[in-house]
Amino acid sequence: MEGRNFTPGQLLDLDREHVWHPYGPMPAVERPLLVESASGVRLRLAQPVHGADELIDGMSSWWAAVHGYANPVIDAAIRDQLGRMSHVMFGGLTHEPAIRLADTLVGMTPGPLRHVFLADSGSVSIEVAAKMCLQYWRSRGRPEKRHLLTWRGGYHGDTWLPMSVCDPDGGMHHLWRGSLAEQIFADTPPAEFDTAYVEHLEEVLAVNAGRVAAVIVEPVVQNAGGMRFHSPRYLSALRELTAAHDVLLVFDEIATGFGRTGELFAADHAGVCPDVMCVGKALTGGYLTMAATLCTAGVADGISSGEVPVLAHGPTFMGNPLAAAAANASLGLLLEQDWRAEVGRIESRLTEGLAPALGLPGVRATRVLGAIGVIQLDHNADMATATRAAVRSGVWLRPFRDLIYTMPPYISTDDDIARITAAMLAAAAEA
């Protein structure tokens, strides 16, 4: 069917017949919206839906497109790289875009993180982080330290090992109970700092330290597990506890990295550095899939001095030059602008725009941090109904469970944010 012209209706029929969308049945029950093009913060639809032919993207394409779409700087960087080479294997070869990217990441992350492993996606970067930690202890003669410890309410991806450290009861990962590796879970962290909770963490860690390779958490914001925020002081407590009990500390900054919470990295709210950090999503500005796992020299040296002195991981598309070029351009844009002021502006507009939500029936709470805005309901939202309400308001949102939330691009104007929050209110009212 190459070269054939399809109408929007025909494309959607083919989509329903052949395309399996994330977190959906096959065939789909709800028709997805057909996007024809995107520019700035707007998605242009191939045909009007509920009277709208253009939508403000309140999701940044699952939190990645922080500079919006069709950014001329990133576009130019990819075109330039395409003229040089689109891909080359990374085993035994290297190239400037990847070298520059690693150097930039080392320069912008907490100081002790010195080494960068480029991965294919966020979930894969978690796999790599776990391998690093397990292999580190094996190299140190402690192979019994092969479990991970985390707190409930988290989400770290949909590939096999990351699922084992997602909340064991929430989402869909409970389907795999009995097949996944059994990890160790502490209680969900409270929003406010509580010394009793720190004592709980210490107790869980002390009992299990002999078999725990690493503690892995999402710092400050638990994202897809429930959009919950918690005190940065828990990160400081974890740093002290893991050091005291000879356990590595991993921060999953895939969603929170690159300014989303109002600091460059969520770890910066506490001024602490983990042994391993994972970044992704906004890394390439949402253009191409790429993530990175960074570690300290101590972790790298521990692996390199072991019986297998190499990290046993090597994706085919590791360090892809096009993705690295996009990442370099995206990070350059971020660091050259006053991103902190822009995220602060969005935080203020979200706070103002979501305040009326507390007067709506069925709304339990609202919360805002950086460029993250959340309305939490006292019931699970009807996703189709809530989405339709947002689309009628000219905004693309993707509610889930009891949450109507937004993570808008940093280039969103005050008017864009006002429209997003109005759409969130409309979705909450009908959900």
Short mmCIF file of C-alpha atoms in Angstrom, two decimals:
data_model
loop_
_atom_site.label_atom_id
_atom_site.label_comp_id
_atom_site.label_asym_id
_atom_site.label_seq_id
_atom_site.Cartn_x
_atom_site.Cartn_y
_atom_site.Cartn_z
CA MET A 1 0.00 0.00 0.00
CA GLU A 2 3.06 2.25 -0.27
CA GLY A 3 2.29 5.51 -2.06
CA ARG A 4 -1.47 5.17 -1.66
CA ASN A 5 -3.32 8.20 -0.35
CA PHE A 6 -5.54 7.44 2.63
CA THR A 7 -8.34 9.51 4.02
CA PRO A 8 -8.28 10.14 7.78
CA GLY A 9 -11.14 7.68 8.19
CA GLN A 10 -9.26 4.98 6.28
CA LEU A 11 -6.14 5.55 8.36
CA LEU A 12 -8.10 5.20 11.58
CA ASP A 13 -9.72 2.00 10.28
CA LEU A 14 -6.27 0.59 9.53
CA ASP A 15 -5.07 1.74 12.93
CA ARG A 16 -7.89 -0.14 14.63
CA GLU A 17 -7.16 -3.26 12.60
CA HIS A 18 -3.39 -3.39 13.01
CA VAL A 19 -1.98 -1.02 15.64
CA TRP A 20 -1.84 -1.98 19.30
CA HIS A 21 -1.62 1.19 21.39
CA PRO A 22 -0.08 1.41 24.89
CA TYR A 23 -2.24 0.33 27.81
CA GLY A 24 -5.11 -0.51 25.48
CA PRO A 25 -7.02 -3.54 24.21
CA MET A 26 -6.71 -4.95 20.70
CA PRO A 27 -8.76 -3.85 18.86
CA ALA A 28 -9.12 -0.49 20.56
CA VAL A 29 -12.41 0.51 22.14
CA GLU A 30 -11.80 4.26 21.79
CA ARG A 31 -10.52 5.75 18.55
CA PRO A 32 -7.26 7.65 19.02
CA LEU A 33 -6.97 11.15 17.65
CA LEU A 34 -5.12 11.32 14.33
CA VAL A 35 -2.34 13.92 14.52
CA GLU A 36 -1.30 15.40 11.19
CA SER A 37 1.47 17.73 12.38
CA ALA A 38 2.76 19.55 15.44
CA SER A 39 4.38 22.92 16.04
CA GLY A 40 5.14 24.86 19.20
CA VAL A 41 2.78 23.48 21.84
CA ARG A 42 0.03 22.57 19.40
CA LEU A 43 -1.02 19.32 17.78
CA ARG A 44 -2.88 19.71 14.49
CA LEU A 45 -5.47 17.00 13.90
CA ALA A 46 -6.13 15.42 10.51
CA GLN A 47 -9.85 15.98 11.06
CA PRO A 48 -11.84 17.98 13.63
CA VAL A 49 -12.79 16.17 16.84
CA HIS A 50 -15.48 17.62 19.10
CA GLY A 51 -15.16 20.86 17.15
CA ALA A 52 -11.39 21.12 17.64
CA ASP A 53 -8.83 20.75 14.85
CA GLU A 54 -5.87 21.90 16.97
CA LEU A 55 -5.01 21.01 20.56
CA ILE A 56 -2.57 22.43 23.10
CA ASP A 57 -0.43 19.52 24.27
CA GLY A 58 -0.71 19.56 28.04
CA MET A 59 1.32 16.34 28.29
CA SER A 60 4.58 17.27 26.51
CA SER A 61 4.20 13.91 24.75
CA TRP A 62 4.45 12.00 28.03
CA TRP A 63 6.64 14.69 29.65
CA ALA A 64 9.37 14.72 27.01
CA ALA A 65 8.74 17.62 24.57
CA VAL A 66 9.87 20.39 26.92
CA HIS A 67 10.71 22.72 24.00
CA GLY A 68 7.52 21.90 22.12
CA TYR A 69 7.45 20.68 18.53
CA ALA A 70 9.32 21.66 15.36
CA ASN A 71 11.93 23.54 17.34
CA PRO A 72 14.24 25.07 14.71
CA VAL A 73 17.44 24.50 16.72
CA ILE A 74 16.80 20.80 17.33
CA ASP A 75 15.49 20.33 13.79
CA ALA A 76 18.69 21.82 12.39
CA ALA A 77 20.90 19.69 14.63
CA ILE A 78 19.21 16.49 13.46
CA ARG A 79 19.38 17.52 9.79
CA ASP A 80 23.08 18.32 10.15
CA GLN A 81 23.77 14.98 11.83
CA LEU A 82 21.72 13.12 9.23
CA GLY A 83 24.07 14.48 6.59
CA ARG A 84 27.02 12.95 8.47
CA MET A 85 25.68 9.60 9.69
CA SER A 86 22.41 8.43 11.17
CA HIS A 87 23.86 5.52 13.13
CA VAL A 88 27.02 3.58 13.83
CA MET A 89 27.58 0.79 16.32
CA PHE A 90 28.99 1.89 19.66
CA GLY A 91 31.04 -1.23 20.38
CA GLY A 92 34.62 -0.36 19.50
CA LEU A 93 33.56 2.89 17.82
CA THR A 94 32.61 6.32 19.13
CA HIS A 95 31.57 9.69 17.76
CA GLU A 96 31.44 13.37 18.67
CA PRO A 97 27.69 13.71 19.46
CA ALA A 98 27.82 10.97 22.09
CA ILE A 99 31.10 12.25 23.59
CA ARG A 100 29.73 15.79 23.82
CA LEU A 101 26.51 14.51 25.37
CA ALA A 102 28.29 12.52 28.05
CA ASP A 103 30.47 15.51 28.89
CA THR A 104 27.41 17.78 29.16
CA LEU A 105 25.55 15.33 31.39
CA VAL A 106 28.53 14.98 33.72
CA GLY A 107 28.77 18.75 33.91
CA MET A 108 25.13 19.35 34.81
CA THR A 109 24.45 16.46 37.21
CA PRO A 110 25.71 16.23 40.82
CA GLY A 111 29.52 16.24 40.94
CA PRO A 112 30.39 12.65 41.89
CA LEU A 113 28.51 11.26 38.85
CA ARG A 114 31.35 10.86 36.36
CA HIS A 115 30.50 8.04 33.97
CA VAL A 116 27.65 7.77 31.44
CA PHE A 117 26.06 4.71 29.87
CA LEU A 118 23.75 5.71 27.01
CA ALA A 119 20.58 3.61 26.83
CA ASP A 120 17.67 3.21 24.47
CA SER A 121 14.84 4.31 26.75
CA GLY A 122 13.99 5.13 30.33
CA SER A 123 13.04 1.57 31.19
CA VAL A 124 16.30 0.29 29.75
CA SER A 125 18.27 2.82 31.79
CA ILE A 126 16.68 1.31 34.92
CA GLU A 127 17.70 -2.16 33.73
CA VAL A 128 21.24 -0.86 33.28
CA ALA A 129 21.24 0.76 36.73
CA ALA A 130 20.17 -2.52 38.33
CA LYS A 131 22.87 -4.42 36.43
CA MET A 132 25.45 -1.90 37.60
CA CYS A 133 24.46 -2.35 41.23
CA LEU A 134 24.22 -6.13 41.17
CA GLN A 135 27.46 -6.49 39.23
CA TYR A 136 29.20 -4.06 41.58
CA TRP A 137 28.45 -6.24 44.60
CA ARG A 138 29.31 -9.43 42.73
CA SER A 139 32.67 -7.88 41.86
CA ARG A 140 33.14 -6.99 45.53
CA GLY A 141 32.59 -10.62 46.53
CA ARG A 142 29.04 -10.02 47.81
CA PRO A 143 26.81 -11.87 45.28
CA GLU A 144 24.11 -12.32 47.93
CA LYS A 145 23.36 -8.59 47.64
CA ARG A 146 21.07 -9.04 44.65
CA HIS A 147 17.76 -7.49 45.72
CA LEU A 148 16.47 -3.97 45.27
CA LEU A 149 14.63 -1.97 47.91
CA THR A 150 12.16 0.77 47.12
CA TRP A 151 9.07 2.41 48.57
CA ARG A 152 5.52 1.73 47.49
CA GLY A 153 3.75 4.04 45.08
CA GLY A 154 6.61 4.15 42.58
CA TYR A 155 6.86 3.52 38.86
CA HIS A 156 10.08 2.74 37.01
CA GLY A 157 9.02 1.38 33.61
CA ASP A 158 7.37 -1.51 31.84
CA THR A 159 10.29 -3.78 30.97
CA TRP A 160 10.89 -6.81 33.16
CA LEU A 161 13.17 -5.73 35.98
CA PRO A 162 11.75 -2.19 36.31
CA MET A 163 8.29 -3.71 36.77
CA SER A 164 9.59 -5.54 39.84
CA VAL A 165 10.25 -2.22 41.62
CA CYS A 166 6.98 -0.57 40.58
CA ASP A 167 4.20 -0.49 43.13
CA PRO A 168 3.24 -4.16 43.57
CA ASP A 169 -0.47 -3.43 43.90
CA GLY A 170 -1.07 -0.41 41.69
CA GLY A 171 -1.33 -0.31 37.91
CA MET A 172 -1.10 -3.53 35.93
CA HIS A 173 2.16 -4.93 37.21
CA HIS A 174 0.43 -7.10 39.79
CA LEU A 175 -0.41 -9.36 36.82
CA TRP A 176 3.16 -10.60 36.89
CA ARG A 177 3.37 -11.39 40.59
CA GLY A 178 5.07 -14.75 41.01
CA SER A 179 7.08 -14.32 37.81
CA LEU A 180 8.89 -11.08 38.57
CA ALA A 181 11.87 -10.97 40.90
CA GLU A 182 10.70 -10.43 44.48
CA GLN A 183 11.99 -7.07 45.67
CA ILE A 184 11.69 -5.37 49.06
CA PHE A 185 9.17 -2.57 49.68
CA ALA A 186 8.90 0.10 52.35
CA ASP A 187 5.67 2.03 52.86
CA THR A 188 4.71 4.93 50.58
CA PRO A 189 6.48 8.12 51.69
CA PRO A 190 4.24 10.76 53.30
CA ALA A 191 4.10 14.17 51.65
CA GLU A 192 5.51 15.97 54.68
CA PHE A 193 8.70 15.00 56.44
CA ASP A 194 8.03 12.56 59.28
CA THR A 195 10.79 11.19 61.50
CA ALA A 196 8.64 8.11 62.17
CA TYR A 197 8.78 7.32 58.45
CA VAL A 198 12.58 7.69 58.45
CA GLU A 199 12.68 5.23 61.34
CA HIS A 200 10.55 2.88 59.25
CA LEU A 201 12.99 3.17 56.33
CA GLU A 202 15.91 2.50 58.64
CA GLU A 203 14.23 -0.57 60.08
CA VAL A 204 13.44 -2.05 56.67
CA LEU A 205 16.94 -1.33 55.42
CA ALA A 206 18.68 -2.63 58.54
CA VAL A 207 16.81 -5.94 58.41
CA ASN A 208 17.54 -6.47 54.72
CA ALA A 209 20.89 -4.74 54.13
CA GLY A 210 22.79 -8.00 53.77
CA ARG A 211 20.80 -8.94 50.67
CA VAL A 212 20.08 -5.47 49.23
CA ALA A 213 22.26 -4.19 46.41
CA ALA A 214 20.59 -0.80 46.09
CA VAL A 215 17.69 1.40 47.08
CA ILE A 216 15.93 2.88 44.03
CA VAL A 217 13.40 5.72 44.24
CA GLU A 218 11.89 8.54 42.23
CA PRO A 219 13.13 11.64 44.06
CA VAL A 220 10.53 14.20 45.23
CA VAL A 221 7.82 13.15 42.74
CA GLN A 222 6.33 9.70 42.31
CA ASN A 223 5.09 10.10 38.77
CA ALA A 224 3.06 7.45 36.96
CA GLY A 225 2.51 5.63 40.24
CA GLY A 226 0.18 8.39 41.43
CA MET A 227 1.67 11.88 40.87
CA ARG A 228 2.51 12.17 44.58
CA PHE A 229 5.04 14.65 45.98
CA HIS A 230 7.19 14.07 49.04
CA SER A 231 9.67 16.05 51.12
CA PRO A 232 13.23 16.28 49.71
CA ARG A 233 14.46 15.58 53.24
CA TYR A 234 13.68 11.92 52.64
CA LEU A 235 16.43 11.91 49.99
CA SER A 236 18.95 13.17 52.55
CA ALA A 237 17.79 10.49 54.96
CA LEU A 238 18.16 7.79 52.31
CA ARG A 239 21.66 8.99 51.47
CA GLU A 240 22.68 8.68 55.11
CA LEU A 241 20.94 5.34 55.63
CA THR A 242 22.32 3.67 52.51
CA ALA A 243 25.84 4.83 53.32
CA ALA A 244 25.52 3.54 56.87
CA HIS A 245 24.25 0.12 55.74
CA ASP A 246 26.63 -0.35 52.78
CA VAL A 247 23.93 -0.16 50.12
CA LEU A 248 23.99 1.77 46.84
CA LEU A 249 21.45 4.53 46.12
CA VAL A 250 19.76 4.97 42.72
CA PHE A 251 17.64 7.98 41.74
CA ASP A 252 15.21 7.55 38.85
CA GLU A 253 15.14 11.07 37.37
CA ILE A 254 13.65 9.99 34.05
CA ALA A 255 10.54 12.12 34.54
CA THR A 256 11.87 14.72 36.99
CA GLY A 257 15.17 15.59 35.33
CA PHE A 258 15.98 18.70 33.31
CA GLY A 259 14.02 21.26 35.29
CA ARG A 260 10.56 19.72 35.59
CA THR A 261 10.31 20.14 39.40
CA GLY A 262 11.84 23.63 39.55
CA GLU A 263 15.39 22.38 40.10
CA LEU A 264 17.58 21.02 37.33
CA PHE A 265 17.27 17.60 38.96
CA ALA A 266 14.96 16.60 41.79
CA ALA A 267 18.03 15.51 43.78
CA ASP A 268 19.07 19.18 43.83
CA HIS A 269 16.15 19.98 46.14
CA ALA A 270 18.05 18.03 48.81
CA GLY A 271 21.59 18.73 47.65
CA VAL A 272 22.50 15.04 47.64
CA CYS A 273 24.06 12.77 45.05
CA PRO A 274 23.11 9.13 44.45
CA ASP A 275 25.56 6.45 43.37
CA VAL A 276 23.58 5.94 40.17
CA MET A 277 21.15 8.26 38.37
CA CYS A 278 18.84 7.54 35.43
CA VAL A 279 17.66 10.29 33.05
CA GLY A 280 15.51 10.20 29.93
CA LYS A 281 12.28 11.65 28.49
CA ALA A 282 13.23 15.35 28.13
CA LEU A 283 16.84 14.39 27.34
CA THR A 284 16.27 14.74 23.58
CA GLY A 285 13.45 17.26 23.88
CA GLY A 286 11.03 14.50 22.94
CA TYR A 287 12.50 14.04 19.47
CA LEU A 288 14.06 10.58 19.66
CA THR A 289 14.23 7.83 22.22
CA MET A 290 17.33 7.98 24.40
CA ALA A 291 18.18 7.75 28.09
CA ALA A 292 21.31 7.60 30.19
CA THR A 293 22.51 5.90 33.35
CA LEU A 294 25.20 7.84 35.21
CA CYS A 295 27.32 6.46 38.03
CA THR A 296 30.13 7.45 40.35
CA ALA A 297 33.75 6.44 39.84
CA GLY A 298 33.38 4.11 42.83
CA VAL A 299 30.65 2.09 41.12
CA ALA A 300 32.56 1.93 37.83
CA ASP A 301 35.82 0.96 39.54
CA GLY A 302 34.05 -1.74 41.52
CA ILE A 303 32.67 -3.34 38.36
CA SER A 304 35.94 -3.00 36.46
CA SER A 305 37.91 -4.77 39.16
CA GLY A 306 35.65 -7.83 39.24
CA GLU A 307 35.76 -11.28 37.66
CA VAL A 308 33.85 -9.88 34.67
CA PRO A 309 35.44 -6.44 34.34
CA VAL A 310 32.89 -5.06 31.86
CA LEU A 311 29.29 -3.93 32.21
CA ALA A 312 27.27 -6.72 30.66
CA HIS A 313 24.96 -4.62 28.50
CA GLY A 314 25.19 -3.46 24.90
CA PRO A 315 22.09 -2.26 23.00
CA THR A 316 22.32 -2.15 19.21
CA PHE A 317 21.30 1.50 19.07
CA MET A 318 23.30 2.64 22.08
CA GLY A 319 24.65 6.15 21.59
CA ASN A 320 22.68 6.67 18.37
CA PRO A 321 24.19 9.79 16.71
CA LEU A 322 20.82 11.29 15.69
CA ALA A 323 19.45 10.97 19.21
CA ALA A 324 22.69 12.28 20.71
CA ALA A 325 22.61 15.29 18.35
CA ALA A 326 19.01 15.99 19.38
CA ALA A 327 19.96 15.68 23.05
CA ASN A 328 22.90 18.06 22.68
CA ALA A 329 20.67 20.63 20.99
CA SER A 330 17.90 20.18 23.56
CA LEU A 331 20.22 20.50 26.56
CA GLY A 332 21.89 23.51 24.94
CA LEU A 333 18.51 25.21 24.58
CA LEU A 334 17.65 24.43 28.19
CA LEU A 335 20.90 25.70 29.67
CA GLU A 336 21.07 28.82 27.49
CA GLN A 337 17.65 30.08 28.62
CA ASP A 338 16.39 31.06 32.05
CA TRP A 339 14.63 27.73 32.46
CA ARG A 340 14.18 28.27 36.19
CA ALA A 341 12.20 31.46 35.60
CA GLU A 342 10.06 29.78 32.92
CA VAL A 343 9.27 26.78 35.13
CA GLY A 344 8.56 29.13 38.04
CA ARG A 345 6.18 31.14 35.87
CA ILE A 346 4.35 27.98 34.85
CA GLU A 347 4.17 26.88 38.50
CA SER A 348 2.49 30.17 39.43
CA ARG A 349 0.00 29.97 36.57
CA LEU A 350 -0.83 26.34 37.35
CA THR A 351 -1.38 27.18 41.02
CA GLU A 352 -3.68 30.04 40.10
CA GLY A 353 -5.58 28.12 37.43
CA LEU A 354 -6.17 24.98 39.48
CA ALA A 355 -7.31 26.75 42.67
CA PRO A 356 -11.03 26.63 41.67
CA ALA A 357 -10.86 22.83 41.36
CA LEU A 358 -11.22 22.44 45.11
CA GLY A 359 -14.77 23.74 44.77
CA LEU A 360 -15.78 21.00 42.32
CA PRO A 361 -17.68 17.91 43.50
CA GLY A 362 -15.51 14.81 43.58
CA VAL A 363 -12.17 16.67 43.83
CA ARG A 364 -10.03 15.49 46.72
CA ALA A 365 -6.94 17.67 46.28
CA THR A 366 -4.80 19.71 43.94
CA ARG A 367 -1.02 20.01 43.94
CA VAL A 368 1.58 21.84 41.91
CA LEU A 369 5.36 21.57 41.79
CA GLY A 370 7.38 23.23 39.08
CA ALA A 371 5.79 22.47 35.72
CA ILE A 372 3.56 19.73 37.15
CA GLY A 373 -0.11 20.30 37.97
CA VAL A 374 -2.43 17.68 39.44
CA ILE A 375 -6.11 17.40 40.28
CA GLN A 376 -6.82 14.31 42.35
CA LEU A 377 -10.38 12.99 42.41
CA ASP A 378 -12.08 10.92 45.08
CA HIS A 379 -12.91 8.32 42.41
CA ASN A 380 -11.32 6.85 39.30
CA ALA A 381 -11.87 9.11 36.33
CA ASP A 382 -13.80 7.96 33.31
CA MET A 383 -10.83 8.48 30.99
CA ALA A 384 -12.86 8.69 27.77
CA THR A 385 -15.29 11.22 29.23
CA ALA A 386 -12.54 13.32 30.82
CA THR A 387 -10.48 13.29 27.62
CA ARG A 388 -13.48 14.40 25.54
CA ALA A 389 -14.09 17.29 27.93
CA ALA A 390 -10.47 18.42 27.59
CA VAL A 391 -10.54 18.11 23.79
CA ARG A 392 -13.70 20.23 23.64
CA SER A 393 -11.67 22.85 25.53
CA GLY A 394 -8.91 22.61 22.92
CA VAL A 395 -6.38 20.72 25.07
CA TRP A 396 -4.83 17.26 24.97
CA LEU A 397 -4.67 15.56 28.36
CA ARG A 398 -4.30 11.91 29.32
CA PRO A 399 -6.03 11.28 32.68
CA PHE A 400 -5.40 8.04 34.53
CA ARG A 401 -6.83 6.39 37.62
CA ASP A 402 -8.03 9.20 39.92
CA LEU A 403 -5.83 11.90 38.35
CA ILE A 404 -6.29 14.77 35.90
CA TYR A 405 -2.81 16.20 35.47
CA THR A 406 -0.55 18.20 33.19
CA MET A 407 3.17 18.46 32.48
CA PRO A 408 3.21 21.20 29.83
CA PRO A 409 6.13 22.21 27.61
CA TYR A 410 8.31 24.94 29.11
CA ILE A 411 7.53 27.22 26.15
CA SER A 412 3.82 27.31 27.08
CA THR A 413 2.57 30.89 27.39
CA ASP A 414 0.42 32.18 30.23
CA ASP A 415 -2.58 31.91 27.90
CA ASP A 416 -1.65 28.31 27.05
CA ILE A 417 -1.48 27.44 30.76
CA ALA A 418 -4.82 29.16 31.39
CA ARG A 419 -6.41 27.04 28.68
CA ILE A 420 -4.79 23.88 30.04
CA THR A 421 -6.04 24.50 33.57
CA ALA A 422 -9.51 25.37 32.27
CA ALA A 423 -9.53 22.07 30.39
CA MET A 424 -8.43 20.24 33.53
CA LEU A 425 -11.33 21.78 35.44
CA ALA A 426 -13.74 20.77 32.68
CA ALA A 427 -12.34 17.23 32.66
CA ALA A 428 -12.59 16.96 36.45
CA ALA A 429 -16.17 18.21 36.40
CA GLU A 430 -17.21 15.50 33.95
CA ALA A 431 -14.96 12.65 35.04
#
